[in-house]
mmCIF file of C-alpha atoms in Angstrom:
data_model
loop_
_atom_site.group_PDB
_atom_site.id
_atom_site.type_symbol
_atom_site.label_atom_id
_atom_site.label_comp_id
_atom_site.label_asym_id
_atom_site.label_seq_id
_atom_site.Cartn_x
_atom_site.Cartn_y
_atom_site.Cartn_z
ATOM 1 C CA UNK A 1 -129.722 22.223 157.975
ATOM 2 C CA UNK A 2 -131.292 25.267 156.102
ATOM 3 C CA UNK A 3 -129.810 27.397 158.922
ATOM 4 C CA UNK A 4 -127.516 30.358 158.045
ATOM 5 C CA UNK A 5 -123.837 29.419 156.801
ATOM 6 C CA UNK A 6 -120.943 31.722 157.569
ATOM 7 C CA UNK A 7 -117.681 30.510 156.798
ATOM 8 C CA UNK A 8 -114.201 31.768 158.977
ATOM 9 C CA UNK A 9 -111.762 33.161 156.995
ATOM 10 C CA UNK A 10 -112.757 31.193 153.992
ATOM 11 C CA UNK A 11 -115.312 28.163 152.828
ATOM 12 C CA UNK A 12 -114.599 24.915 153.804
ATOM 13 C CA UNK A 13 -112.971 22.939 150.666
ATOM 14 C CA UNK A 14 -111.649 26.685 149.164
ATOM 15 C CA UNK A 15 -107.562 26.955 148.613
ATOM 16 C CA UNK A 16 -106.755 29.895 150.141
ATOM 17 C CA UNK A 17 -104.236 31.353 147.431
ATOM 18 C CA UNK A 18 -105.940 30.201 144.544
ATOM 19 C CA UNK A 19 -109.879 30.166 144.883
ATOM 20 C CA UNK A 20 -109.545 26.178 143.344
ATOM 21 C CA UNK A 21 -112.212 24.591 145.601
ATOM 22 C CA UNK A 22 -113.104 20.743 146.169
ATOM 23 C CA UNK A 23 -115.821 18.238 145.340
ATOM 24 C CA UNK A 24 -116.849 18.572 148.570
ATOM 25 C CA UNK A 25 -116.504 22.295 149.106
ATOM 26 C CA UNK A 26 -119.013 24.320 151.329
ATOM 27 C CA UNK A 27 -121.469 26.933 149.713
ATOM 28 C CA UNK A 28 -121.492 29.568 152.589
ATOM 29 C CA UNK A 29 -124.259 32.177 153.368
ATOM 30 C CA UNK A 30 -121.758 34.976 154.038
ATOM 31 C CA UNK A 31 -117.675 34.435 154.849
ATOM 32 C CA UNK A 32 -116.206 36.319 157.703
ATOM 33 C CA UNK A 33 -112.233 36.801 156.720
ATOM 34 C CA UNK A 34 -109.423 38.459 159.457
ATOM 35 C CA UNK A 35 -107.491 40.859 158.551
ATOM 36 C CA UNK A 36 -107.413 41.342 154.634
ATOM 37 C CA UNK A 37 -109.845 38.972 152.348
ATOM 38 C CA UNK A 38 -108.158 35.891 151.234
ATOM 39 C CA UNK A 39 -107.274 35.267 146.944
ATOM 40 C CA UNK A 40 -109.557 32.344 147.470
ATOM 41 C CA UNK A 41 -112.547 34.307 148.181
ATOM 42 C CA UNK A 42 -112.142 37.036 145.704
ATOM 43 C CA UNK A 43 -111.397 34.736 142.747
ATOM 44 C CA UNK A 44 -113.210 31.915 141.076
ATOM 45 C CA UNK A 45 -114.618 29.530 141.629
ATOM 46 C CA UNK A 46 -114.098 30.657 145.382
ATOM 47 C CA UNK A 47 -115.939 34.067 144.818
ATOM 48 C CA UNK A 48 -118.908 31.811 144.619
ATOM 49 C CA UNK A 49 -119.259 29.576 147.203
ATOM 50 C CA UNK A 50 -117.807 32.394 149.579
ATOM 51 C CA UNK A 51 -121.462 34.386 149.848
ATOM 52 C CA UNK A 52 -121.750 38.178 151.307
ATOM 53 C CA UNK A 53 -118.101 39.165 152.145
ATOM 54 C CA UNK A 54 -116.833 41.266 155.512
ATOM 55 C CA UNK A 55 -113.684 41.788 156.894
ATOM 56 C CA UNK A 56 -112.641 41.946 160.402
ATOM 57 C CA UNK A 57 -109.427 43.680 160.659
ATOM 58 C CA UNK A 58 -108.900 41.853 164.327
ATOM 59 C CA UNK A 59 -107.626 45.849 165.296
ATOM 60 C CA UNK A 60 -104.855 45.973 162.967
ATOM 61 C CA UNK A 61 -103.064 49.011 161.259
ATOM 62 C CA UNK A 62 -104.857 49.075 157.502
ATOM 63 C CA UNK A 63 -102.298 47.642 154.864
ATOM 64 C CA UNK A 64 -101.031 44.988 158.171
ATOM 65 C CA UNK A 65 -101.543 41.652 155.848
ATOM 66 C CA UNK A 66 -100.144 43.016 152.896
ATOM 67 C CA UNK A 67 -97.203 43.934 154.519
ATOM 68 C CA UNK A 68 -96.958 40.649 156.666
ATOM 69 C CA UNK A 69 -97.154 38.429 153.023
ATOM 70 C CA UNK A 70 -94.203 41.070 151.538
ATOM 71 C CA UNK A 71 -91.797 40.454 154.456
ATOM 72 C CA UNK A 72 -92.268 36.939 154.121
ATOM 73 C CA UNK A 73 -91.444 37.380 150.091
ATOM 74 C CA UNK A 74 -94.033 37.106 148.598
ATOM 75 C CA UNK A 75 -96.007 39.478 146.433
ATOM 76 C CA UNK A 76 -100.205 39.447 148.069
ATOM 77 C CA UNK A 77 -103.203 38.920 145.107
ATOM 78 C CA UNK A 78 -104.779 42.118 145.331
ATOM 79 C CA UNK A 79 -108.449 42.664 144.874
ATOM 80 C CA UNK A 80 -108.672 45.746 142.572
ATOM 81 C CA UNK A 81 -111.607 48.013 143.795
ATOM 82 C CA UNK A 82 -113.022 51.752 143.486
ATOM 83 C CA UNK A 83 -110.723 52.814 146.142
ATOM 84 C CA UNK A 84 -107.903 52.014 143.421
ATOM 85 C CA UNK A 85 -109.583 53.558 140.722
ATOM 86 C CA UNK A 86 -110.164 56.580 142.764
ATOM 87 C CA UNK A 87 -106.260 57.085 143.507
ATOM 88 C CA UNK A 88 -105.201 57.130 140.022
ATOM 89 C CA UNK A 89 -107.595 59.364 138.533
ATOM 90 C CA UNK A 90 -106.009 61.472 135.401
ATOM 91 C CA UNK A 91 -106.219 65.247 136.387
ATOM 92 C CA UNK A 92 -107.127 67.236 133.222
ATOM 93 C CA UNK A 93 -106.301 71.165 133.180
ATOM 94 C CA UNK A 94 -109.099 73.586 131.966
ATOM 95 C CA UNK A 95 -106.508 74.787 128.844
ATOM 96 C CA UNK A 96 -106.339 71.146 127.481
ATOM 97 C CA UNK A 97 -106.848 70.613 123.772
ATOM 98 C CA UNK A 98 -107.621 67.299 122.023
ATOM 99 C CA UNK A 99 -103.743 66.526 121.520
ATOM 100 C CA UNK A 100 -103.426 66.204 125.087
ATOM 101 C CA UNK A 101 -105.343 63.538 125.692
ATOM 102 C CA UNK A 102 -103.730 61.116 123.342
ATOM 103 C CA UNK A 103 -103.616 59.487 119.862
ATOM 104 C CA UNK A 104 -105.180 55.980 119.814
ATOM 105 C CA UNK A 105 -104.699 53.994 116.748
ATOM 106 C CA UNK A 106 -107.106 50.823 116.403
ATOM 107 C CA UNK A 107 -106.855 48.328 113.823
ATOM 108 C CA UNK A 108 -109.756 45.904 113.833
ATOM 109 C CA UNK A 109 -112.801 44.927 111.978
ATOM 110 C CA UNK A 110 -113.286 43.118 109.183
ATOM 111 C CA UNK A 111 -116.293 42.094 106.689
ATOM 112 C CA UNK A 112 -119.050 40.193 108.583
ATOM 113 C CA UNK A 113 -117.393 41.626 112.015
ATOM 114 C CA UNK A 114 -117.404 45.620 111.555
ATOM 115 C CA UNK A 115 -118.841 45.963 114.582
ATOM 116 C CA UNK A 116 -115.554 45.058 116.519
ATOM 117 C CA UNK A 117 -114.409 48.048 114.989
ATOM 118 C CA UNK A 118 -117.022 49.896 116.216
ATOM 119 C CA UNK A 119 -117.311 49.065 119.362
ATOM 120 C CA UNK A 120 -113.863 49.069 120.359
ATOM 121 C CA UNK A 121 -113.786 52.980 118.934
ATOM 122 C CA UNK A 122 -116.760 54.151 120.800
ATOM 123 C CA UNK A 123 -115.722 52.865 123.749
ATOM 124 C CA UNK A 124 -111.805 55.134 122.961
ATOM 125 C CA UNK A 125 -113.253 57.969 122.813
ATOM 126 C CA UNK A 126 -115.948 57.495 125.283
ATOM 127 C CA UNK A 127 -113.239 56.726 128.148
ATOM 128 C CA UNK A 128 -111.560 59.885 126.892
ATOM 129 C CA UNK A 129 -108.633 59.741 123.733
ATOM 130 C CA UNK A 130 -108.216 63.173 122.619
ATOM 131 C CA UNK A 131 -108.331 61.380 118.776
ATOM 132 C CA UNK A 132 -109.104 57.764 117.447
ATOM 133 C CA UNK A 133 -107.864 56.529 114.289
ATOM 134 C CA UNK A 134 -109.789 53.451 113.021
ATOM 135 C CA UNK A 135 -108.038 51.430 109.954
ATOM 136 C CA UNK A 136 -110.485 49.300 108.481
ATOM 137 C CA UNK A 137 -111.386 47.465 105.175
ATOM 138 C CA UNK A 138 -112.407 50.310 102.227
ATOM 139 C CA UNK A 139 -115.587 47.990 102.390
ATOM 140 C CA UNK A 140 -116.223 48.806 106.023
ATOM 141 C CA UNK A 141 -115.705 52.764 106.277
ATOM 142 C CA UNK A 142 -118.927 53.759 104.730
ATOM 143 C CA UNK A 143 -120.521 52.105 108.051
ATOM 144 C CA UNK A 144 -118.070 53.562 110.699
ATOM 145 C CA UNK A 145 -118.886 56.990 109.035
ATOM 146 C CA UNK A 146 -122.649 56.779 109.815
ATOM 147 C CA UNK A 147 -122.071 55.308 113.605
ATOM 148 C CA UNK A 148 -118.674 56.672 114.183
ATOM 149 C CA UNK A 149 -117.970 59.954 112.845
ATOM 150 C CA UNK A 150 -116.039 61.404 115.547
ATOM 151 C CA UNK A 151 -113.239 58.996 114.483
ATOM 152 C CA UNK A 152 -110.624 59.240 111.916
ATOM 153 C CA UNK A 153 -111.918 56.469 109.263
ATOM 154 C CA UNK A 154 -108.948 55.459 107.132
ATOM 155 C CA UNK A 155 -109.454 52.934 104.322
ATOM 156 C CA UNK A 156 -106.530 50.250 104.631
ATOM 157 C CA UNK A 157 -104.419 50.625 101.188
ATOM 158 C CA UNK A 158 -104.058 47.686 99.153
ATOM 159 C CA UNK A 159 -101.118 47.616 97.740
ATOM 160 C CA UNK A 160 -97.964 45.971 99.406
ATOM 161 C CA UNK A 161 -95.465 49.112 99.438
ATOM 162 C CA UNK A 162 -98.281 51.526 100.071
ATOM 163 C CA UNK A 163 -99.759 49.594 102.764
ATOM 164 C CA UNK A 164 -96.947 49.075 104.454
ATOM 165 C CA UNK A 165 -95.799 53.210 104.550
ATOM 166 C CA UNK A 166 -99.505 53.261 105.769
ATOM 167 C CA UNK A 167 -98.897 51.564 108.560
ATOM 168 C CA UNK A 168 -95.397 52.776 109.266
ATOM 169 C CA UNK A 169 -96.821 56.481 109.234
ATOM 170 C CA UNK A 170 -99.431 55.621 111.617
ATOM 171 C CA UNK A 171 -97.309 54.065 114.425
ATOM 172 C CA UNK A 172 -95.513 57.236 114.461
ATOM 173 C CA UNK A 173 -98.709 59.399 114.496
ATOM 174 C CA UNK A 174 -99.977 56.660 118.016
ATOM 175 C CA UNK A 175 -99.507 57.148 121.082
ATOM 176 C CA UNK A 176 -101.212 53.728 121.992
ATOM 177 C CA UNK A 177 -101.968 50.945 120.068
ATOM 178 C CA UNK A 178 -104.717 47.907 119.518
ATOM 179 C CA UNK A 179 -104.637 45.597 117.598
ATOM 180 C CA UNK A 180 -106.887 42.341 116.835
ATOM 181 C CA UNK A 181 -110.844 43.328 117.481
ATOM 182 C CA UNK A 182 -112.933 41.298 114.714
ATOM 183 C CA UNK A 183 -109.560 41.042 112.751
ATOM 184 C CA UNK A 184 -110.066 37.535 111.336
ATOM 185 C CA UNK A 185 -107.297 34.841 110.553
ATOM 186 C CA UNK A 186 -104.546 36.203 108.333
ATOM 187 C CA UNK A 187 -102.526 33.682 106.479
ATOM 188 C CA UNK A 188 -98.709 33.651 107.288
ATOM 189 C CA UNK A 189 -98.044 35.707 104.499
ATOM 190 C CA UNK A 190 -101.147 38.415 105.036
ATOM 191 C CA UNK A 191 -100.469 41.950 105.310
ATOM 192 C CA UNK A 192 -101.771 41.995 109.007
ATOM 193 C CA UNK A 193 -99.175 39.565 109.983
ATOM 194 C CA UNK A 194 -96.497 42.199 108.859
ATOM 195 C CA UNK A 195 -98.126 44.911 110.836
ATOM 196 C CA UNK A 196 -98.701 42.552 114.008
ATOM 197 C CA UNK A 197 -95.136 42.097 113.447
ATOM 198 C CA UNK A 198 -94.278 46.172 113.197
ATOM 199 C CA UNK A 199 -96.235 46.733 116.136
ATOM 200 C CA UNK A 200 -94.323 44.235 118.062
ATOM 201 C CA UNK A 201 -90.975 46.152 117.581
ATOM 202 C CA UNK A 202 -92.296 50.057 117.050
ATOM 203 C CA UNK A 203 -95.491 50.671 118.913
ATOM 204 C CA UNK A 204 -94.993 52.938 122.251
ATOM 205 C CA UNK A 205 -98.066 51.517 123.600
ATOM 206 C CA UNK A 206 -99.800 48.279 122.737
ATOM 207 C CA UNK A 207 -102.826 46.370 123.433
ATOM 208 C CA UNK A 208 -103.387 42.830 121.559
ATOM 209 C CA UNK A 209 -106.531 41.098 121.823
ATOM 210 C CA UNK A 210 -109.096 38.343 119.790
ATOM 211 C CA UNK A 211 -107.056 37.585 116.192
ATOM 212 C CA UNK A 212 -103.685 39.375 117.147
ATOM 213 C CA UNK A 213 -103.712 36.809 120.176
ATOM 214 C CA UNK A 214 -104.349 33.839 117.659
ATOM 215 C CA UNK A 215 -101.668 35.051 115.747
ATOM 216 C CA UNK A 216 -98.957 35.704 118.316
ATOM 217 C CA UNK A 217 -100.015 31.687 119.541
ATOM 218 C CA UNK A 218 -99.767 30.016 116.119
ATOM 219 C CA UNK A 219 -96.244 31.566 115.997
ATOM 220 C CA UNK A 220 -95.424 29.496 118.779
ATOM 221 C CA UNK A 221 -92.299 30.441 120.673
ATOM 222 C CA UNK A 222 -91.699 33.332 118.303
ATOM 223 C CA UNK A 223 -94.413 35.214 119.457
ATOM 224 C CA UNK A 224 -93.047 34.732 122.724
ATOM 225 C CA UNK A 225 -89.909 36.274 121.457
ATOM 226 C CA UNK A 226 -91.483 39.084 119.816
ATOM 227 C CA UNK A 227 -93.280 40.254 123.055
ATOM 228 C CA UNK A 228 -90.128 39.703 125.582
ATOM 229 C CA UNK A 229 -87.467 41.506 122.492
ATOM 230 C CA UNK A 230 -90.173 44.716 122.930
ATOM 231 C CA UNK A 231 -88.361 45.126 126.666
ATOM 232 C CA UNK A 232 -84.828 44.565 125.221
ATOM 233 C CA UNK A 233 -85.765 47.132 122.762
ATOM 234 C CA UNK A 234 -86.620 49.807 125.293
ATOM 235 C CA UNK A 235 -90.616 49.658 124.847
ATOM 236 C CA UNK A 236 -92.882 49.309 127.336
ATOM 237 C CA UNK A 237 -94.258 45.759 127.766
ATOM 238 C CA UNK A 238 -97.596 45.067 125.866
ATOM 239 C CA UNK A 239 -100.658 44.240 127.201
ATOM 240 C CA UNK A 240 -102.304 41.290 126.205
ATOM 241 C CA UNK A 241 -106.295 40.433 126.487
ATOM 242 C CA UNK A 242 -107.374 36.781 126.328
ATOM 243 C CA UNK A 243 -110.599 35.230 126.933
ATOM 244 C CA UNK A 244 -109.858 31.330 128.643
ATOM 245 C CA UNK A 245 -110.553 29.774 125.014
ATOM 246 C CA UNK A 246 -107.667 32.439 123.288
ATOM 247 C CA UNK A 247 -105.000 32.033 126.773
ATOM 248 C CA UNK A 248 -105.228 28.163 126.533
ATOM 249 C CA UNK A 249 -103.870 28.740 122.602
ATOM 250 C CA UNK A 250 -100.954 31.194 124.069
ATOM 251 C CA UNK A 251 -100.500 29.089 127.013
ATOM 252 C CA UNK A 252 -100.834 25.228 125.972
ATOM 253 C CA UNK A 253 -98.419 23.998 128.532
ATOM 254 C CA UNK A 254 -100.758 25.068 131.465
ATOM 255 C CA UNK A 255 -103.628 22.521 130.122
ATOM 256 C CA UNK A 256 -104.090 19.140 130.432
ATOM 257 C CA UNK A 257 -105.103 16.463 128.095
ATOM 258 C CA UNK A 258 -109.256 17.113 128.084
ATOM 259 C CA UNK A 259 -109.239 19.922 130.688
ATOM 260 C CA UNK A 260 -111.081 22.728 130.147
ATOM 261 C CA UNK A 261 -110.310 26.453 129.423
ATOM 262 C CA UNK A 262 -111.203 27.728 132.125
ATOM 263 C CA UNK A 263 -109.091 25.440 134.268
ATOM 264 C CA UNK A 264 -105.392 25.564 133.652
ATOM 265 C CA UNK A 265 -103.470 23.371 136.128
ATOM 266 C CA UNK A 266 -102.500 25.381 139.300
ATOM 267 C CA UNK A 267 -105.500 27.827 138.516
ATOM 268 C CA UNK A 268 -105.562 31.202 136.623
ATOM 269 C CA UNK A 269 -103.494 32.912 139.104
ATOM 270 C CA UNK A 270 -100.666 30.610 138.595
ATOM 271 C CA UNK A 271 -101.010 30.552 134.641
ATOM 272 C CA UNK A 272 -101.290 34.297 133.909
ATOM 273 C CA UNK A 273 -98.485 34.606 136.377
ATOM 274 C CA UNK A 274 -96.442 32.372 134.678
ATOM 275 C CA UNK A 275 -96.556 33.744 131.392
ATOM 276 C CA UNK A 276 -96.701 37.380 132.249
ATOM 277 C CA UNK A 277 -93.409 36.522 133.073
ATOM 278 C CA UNK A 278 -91.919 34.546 129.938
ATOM 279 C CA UNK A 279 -93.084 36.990 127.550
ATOM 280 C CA UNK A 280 -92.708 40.099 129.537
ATOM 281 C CA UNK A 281 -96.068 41.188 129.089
ATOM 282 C CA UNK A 282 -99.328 42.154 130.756
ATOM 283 C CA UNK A 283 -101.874 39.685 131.068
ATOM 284 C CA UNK A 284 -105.564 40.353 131.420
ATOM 285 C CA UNK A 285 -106.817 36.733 131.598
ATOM 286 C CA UNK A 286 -110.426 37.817 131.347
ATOM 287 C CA UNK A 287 -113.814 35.994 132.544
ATOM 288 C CA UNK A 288 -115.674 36.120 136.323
ATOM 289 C CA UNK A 289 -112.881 38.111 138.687
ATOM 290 C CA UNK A 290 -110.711 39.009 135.741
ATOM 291 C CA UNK A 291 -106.976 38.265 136.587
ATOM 292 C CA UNK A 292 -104.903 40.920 135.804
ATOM 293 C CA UNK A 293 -100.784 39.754 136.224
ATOM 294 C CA UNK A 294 -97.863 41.643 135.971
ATOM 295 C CA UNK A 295 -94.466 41.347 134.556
ATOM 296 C CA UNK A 296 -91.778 42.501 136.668
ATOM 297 C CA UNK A 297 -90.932 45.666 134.795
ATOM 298 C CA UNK A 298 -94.435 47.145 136.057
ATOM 299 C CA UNK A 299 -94.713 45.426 139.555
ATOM 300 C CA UNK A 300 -95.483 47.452 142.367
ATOM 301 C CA UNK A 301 -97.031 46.470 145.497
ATOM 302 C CA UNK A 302 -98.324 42.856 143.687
ATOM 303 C CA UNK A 303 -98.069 41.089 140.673
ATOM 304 C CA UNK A 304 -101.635 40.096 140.797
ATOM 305 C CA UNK A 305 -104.910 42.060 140.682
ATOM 306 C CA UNK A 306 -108.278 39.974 140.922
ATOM 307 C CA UNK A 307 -110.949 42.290 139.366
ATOM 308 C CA UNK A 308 -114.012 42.772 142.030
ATOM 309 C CA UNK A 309 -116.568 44.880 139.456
ATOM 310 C CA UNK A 310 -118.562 42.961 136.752
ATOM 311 C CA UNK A 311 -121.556 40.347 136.161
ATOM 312 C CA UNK A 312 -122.348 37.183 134.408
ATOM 313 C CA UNK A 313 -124.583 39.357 131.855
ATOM 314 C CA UNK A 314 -121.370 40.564 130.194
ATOM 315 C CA UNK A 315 -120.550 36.874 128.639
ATOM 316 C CA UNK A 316 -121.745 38.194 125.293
ATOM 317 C CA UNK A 317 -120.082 38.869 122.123
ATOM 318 C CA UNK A 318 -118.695 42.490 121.483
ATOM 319 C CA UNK A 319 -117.544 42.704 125.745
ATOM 320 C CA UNK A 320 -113.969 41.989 125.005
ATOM 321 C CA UNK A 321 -114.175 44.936 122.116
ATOM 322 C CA UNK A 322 -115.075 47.355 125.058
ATOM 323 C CA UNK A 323 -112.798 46.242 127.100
ATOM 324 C CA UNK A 324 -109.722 46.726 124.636
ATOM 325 C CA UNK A 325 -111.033 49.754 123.388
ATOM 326 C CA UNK A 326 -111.081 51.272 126.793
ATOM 327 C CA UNK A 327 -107.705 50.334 127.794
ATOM 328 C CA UNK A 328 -106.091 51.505 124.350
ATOM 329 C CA UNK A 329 -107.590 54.718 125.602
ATOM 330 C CA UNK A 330 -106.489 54.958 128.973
ATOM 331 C CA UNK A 331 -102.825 54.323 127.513
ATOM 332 C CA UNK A 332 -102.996 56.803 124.977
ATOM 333 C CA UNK A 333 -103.689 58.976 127.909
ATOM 334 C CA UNK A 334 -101.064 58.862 129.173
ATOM 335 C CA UNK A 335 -101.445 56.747 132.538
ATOM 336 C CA UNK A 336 -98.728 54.230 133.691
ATOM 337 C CA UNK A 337 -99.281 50.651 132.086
ATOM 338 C CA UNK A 338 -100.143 49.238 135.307
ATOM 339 C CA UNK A 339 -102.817 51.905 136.041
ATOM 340 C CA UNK A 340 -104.738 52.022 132.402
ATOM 341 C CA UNK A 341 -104.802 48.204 132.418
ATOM 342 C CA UNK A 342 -106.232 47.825 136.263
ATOM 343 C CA UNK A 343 -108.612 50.877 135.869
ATOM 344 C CA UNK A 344 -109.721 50.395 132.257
ATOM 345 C CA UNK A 345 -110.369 46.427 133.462
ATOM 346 C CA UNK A 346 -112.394 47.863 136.915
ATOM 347 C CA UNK A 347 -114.488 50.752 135.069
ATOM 348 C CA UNK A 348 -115.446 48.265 132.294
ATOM 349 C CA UNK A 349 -116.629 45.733 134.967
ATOM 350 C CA UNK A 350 -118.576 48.689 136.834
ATOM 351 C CA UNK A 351 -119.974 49.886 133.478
ATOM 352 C CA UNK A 352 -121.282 46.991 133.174
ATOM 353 C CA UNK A 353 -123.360 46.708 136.384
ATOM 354 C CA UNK A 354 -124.291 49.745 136.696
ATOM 355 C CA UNK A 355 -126.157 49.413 133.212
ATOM 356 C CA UNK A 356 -127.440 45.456 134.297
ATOM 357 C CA UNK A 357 -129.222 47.656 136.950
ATOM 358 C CA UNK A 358 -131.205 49.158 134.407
ATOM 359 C CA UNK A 359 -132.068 46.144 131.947
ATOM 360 C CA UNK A 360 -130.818 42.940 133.900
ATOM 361 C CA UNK A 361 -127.982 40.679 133.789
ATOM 362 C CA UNK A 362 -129.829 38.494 130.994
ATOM 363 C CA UNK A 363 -130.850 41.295 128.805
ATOM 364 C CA UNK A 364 -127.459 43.204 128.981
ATOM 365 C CA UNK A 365 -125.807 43.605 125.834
ATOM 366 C CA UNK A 366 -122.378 45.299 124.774
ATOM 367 C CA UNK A 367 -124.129 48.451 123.693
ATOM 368 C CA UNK A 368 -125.861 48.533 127.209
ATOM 369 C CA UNK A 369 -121.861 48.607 128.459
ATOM 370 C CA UNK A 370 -120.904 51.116 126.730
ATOM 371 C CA UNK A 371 -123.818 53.058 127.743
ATOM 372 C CA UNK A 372 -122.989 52.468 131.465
ATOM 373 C CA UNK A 373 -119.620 53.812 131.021
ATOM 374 C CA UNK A 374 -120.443 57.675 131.686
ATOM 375 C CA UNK A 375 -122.035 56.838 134.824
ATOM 376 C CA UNK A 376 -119.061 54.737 135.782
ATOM 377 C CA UNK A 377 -116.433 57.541 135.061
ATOM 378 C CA UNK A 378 -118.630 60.274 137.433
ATOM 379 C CA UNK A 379 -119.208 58.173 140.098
ATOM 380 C CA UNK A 380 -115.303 57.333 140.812
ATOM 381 C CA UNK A 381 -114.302 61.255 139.751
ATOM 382 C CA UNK A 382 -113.269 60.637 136.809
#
């Protein structure tokens, strides 16, 4: 009593694949775990009962677990980390020009939200697109021009026929898409809905987050449709950013009667796994130790990252707009799928407490992120 608790392996009342813990779970001082850190101590609610984390590899070759849990057939959760950042870092040649590094279209924003808009384009270009294109409202693009003038600004055309060649030009122009920052809810028949649609079945690249994610749920098992027919079709899978609140609308099945967001039955692992693979998609089911899943057409060594950067001050408004404005980036770039998402997810997280350093957790705002994402770039050699 009021000694020092370390746990073995993992906390007392912790599930070791899941990080679900029980009433009666222990709160540990620091956990000690052989061979490879368990799920249940890298993701939530388990992260937080587990304390100051070591490893003791018992003498085992580096990589031993991992390899144990494949030959048994099953895929290890992954912790995603600097050292994984680090590997996949995008070389870029001294000739380069702007072209190189990518097109990145973004539609988001709209009036009384412009500053989705703006923050997912700052953070493009800051994590490196060689152009961002910003379609917006006509009454927006006097603002982006004063706070974002490295962007293209394009007012949206009004007109049916015009704004749909509008659109169709610019998915041709992207090499990565996002869609949904700030958007709003479009009636069935609004001209978003047709380019959500578009997107669906044209874009090379694409990122859906916020009001694209409302969308895709209130078409039910259409939007499922829409997302697995992009893999039939030849695209790459999209990559899909919910917060708990916007994956319990995509995901209804995985929720209880009265349970909470942030709790679908089986955990988050389970969930985002589960759907990741119905709709063929990437999920980034965001919120503490981010869970990143997989669909099998990008699957490597796991089908499951748990995010390890990141801090409680980021549960503000305009975070999420970061976050998909880095990883439309990343993919515009040019990095595999699997890569942008996991990096864009980590360096976010790391931007993030590398700038609560400065100002606190409590006081750390979205612009604070994005100001913490130079820092974060240098220090993994990026």
């Amino acid at each position: 009593l009021g000694g020092w608790v370390i746990a073995c392996d993992l906390p007392s009342g912790t599930e070791a694949g899941s990080g679900l813990v029980s009433h009666a779970v222990i709160q540990a001082d620091e956990t000690v775990s052989f061979a490879a850190a368990k799920t249940g101590i890298i993701s939530w609610p388990g992260r937080g009962f587990a304390g100051e984390i070591s490893v003791a590899d018992l003498g085992l070759p580096r990589g031993f677990a991992g390899q144990a849990v494949r030959s048994a057939g099953y895929r290890p959760v992954m912790g995603l980390g600097r050292e994984d950042i680090i590997a996949w870092r995008p070389e870029r040649t001294g000739d380069a020009n702007k072209g190189d590094f990518g097109k990145a279209l973004i539609r988001a924003g709209s009036p009384g939200m412009a500053g989705a808009a703006v923050l997912a384009a700052r953070a493009c270009s800051g994590s490196g697109a060689g152009l961002t294109r910003v379609l917006v409202d006509d009454s927006l693009v006097p603002g982006l021009l004063d706070v974002v003038p490295s962007s293209l600004i394009h007012a949206l055309q009004k007109e049916p026929e015009a704004a749909l060649r509008q659109w169709q030009e610019a998915l041709g122009w992207a090499s990565a898409v996002l869609i949904g920052p700030g958007l709003g809810q479009p009636a069935e028949a609004d001209t978003d809905t047709v380019r959500l649609k578009l997107a669906l079945q044209q874009a090379k690249r694409l990122v859906l987050d916020a009001d694209a994610l409302n969308q895709l749920a209130a078409w039910g098992s259409e939007g499922r449709e829409l997302l697995r027919a992009r893999t039939t079709a030849g695209l790459e899978p999209a990559a899909l950013t919910p917060h708990p609140g916007e994956f319990s609308r995509l995901c209804p099945e995985a929720y209880g009667a009265g349970r909470p967001a942030a709790e679908p039955e089986g955990g988050r692992i389970d969930a985002a796994r589960r759907y990741a693979g119905e709709t063929d998609s990437v999920i980034v089911l965001k919120g503490a130790g981010t869970v990143i899943a997989l669909p099998p057409a990008c699957q490597g060594e796991t089908d499951i990252w748990i995010n390890t950067s990141g801090n409680p001050g980021m549960a503000k408004g305009g975070s999420g707009d970061l976050l998909s404005g880095i990883l439309v980036s990343l993919l515009a770039q040019g990095l595999p799928l699997d890569q942008a998402v996991g990096a864009g997810v980590w360096l976010h997280g790391h931007a993030a407490d590398l700038a609560a350093e400065q100002c606190g957790e409590r006081a750390l705002s979205a612009e604070a992120q994005l100001d913490g994402l130079p820092r974060a770039l240098r220090q993994v050699g990026w």
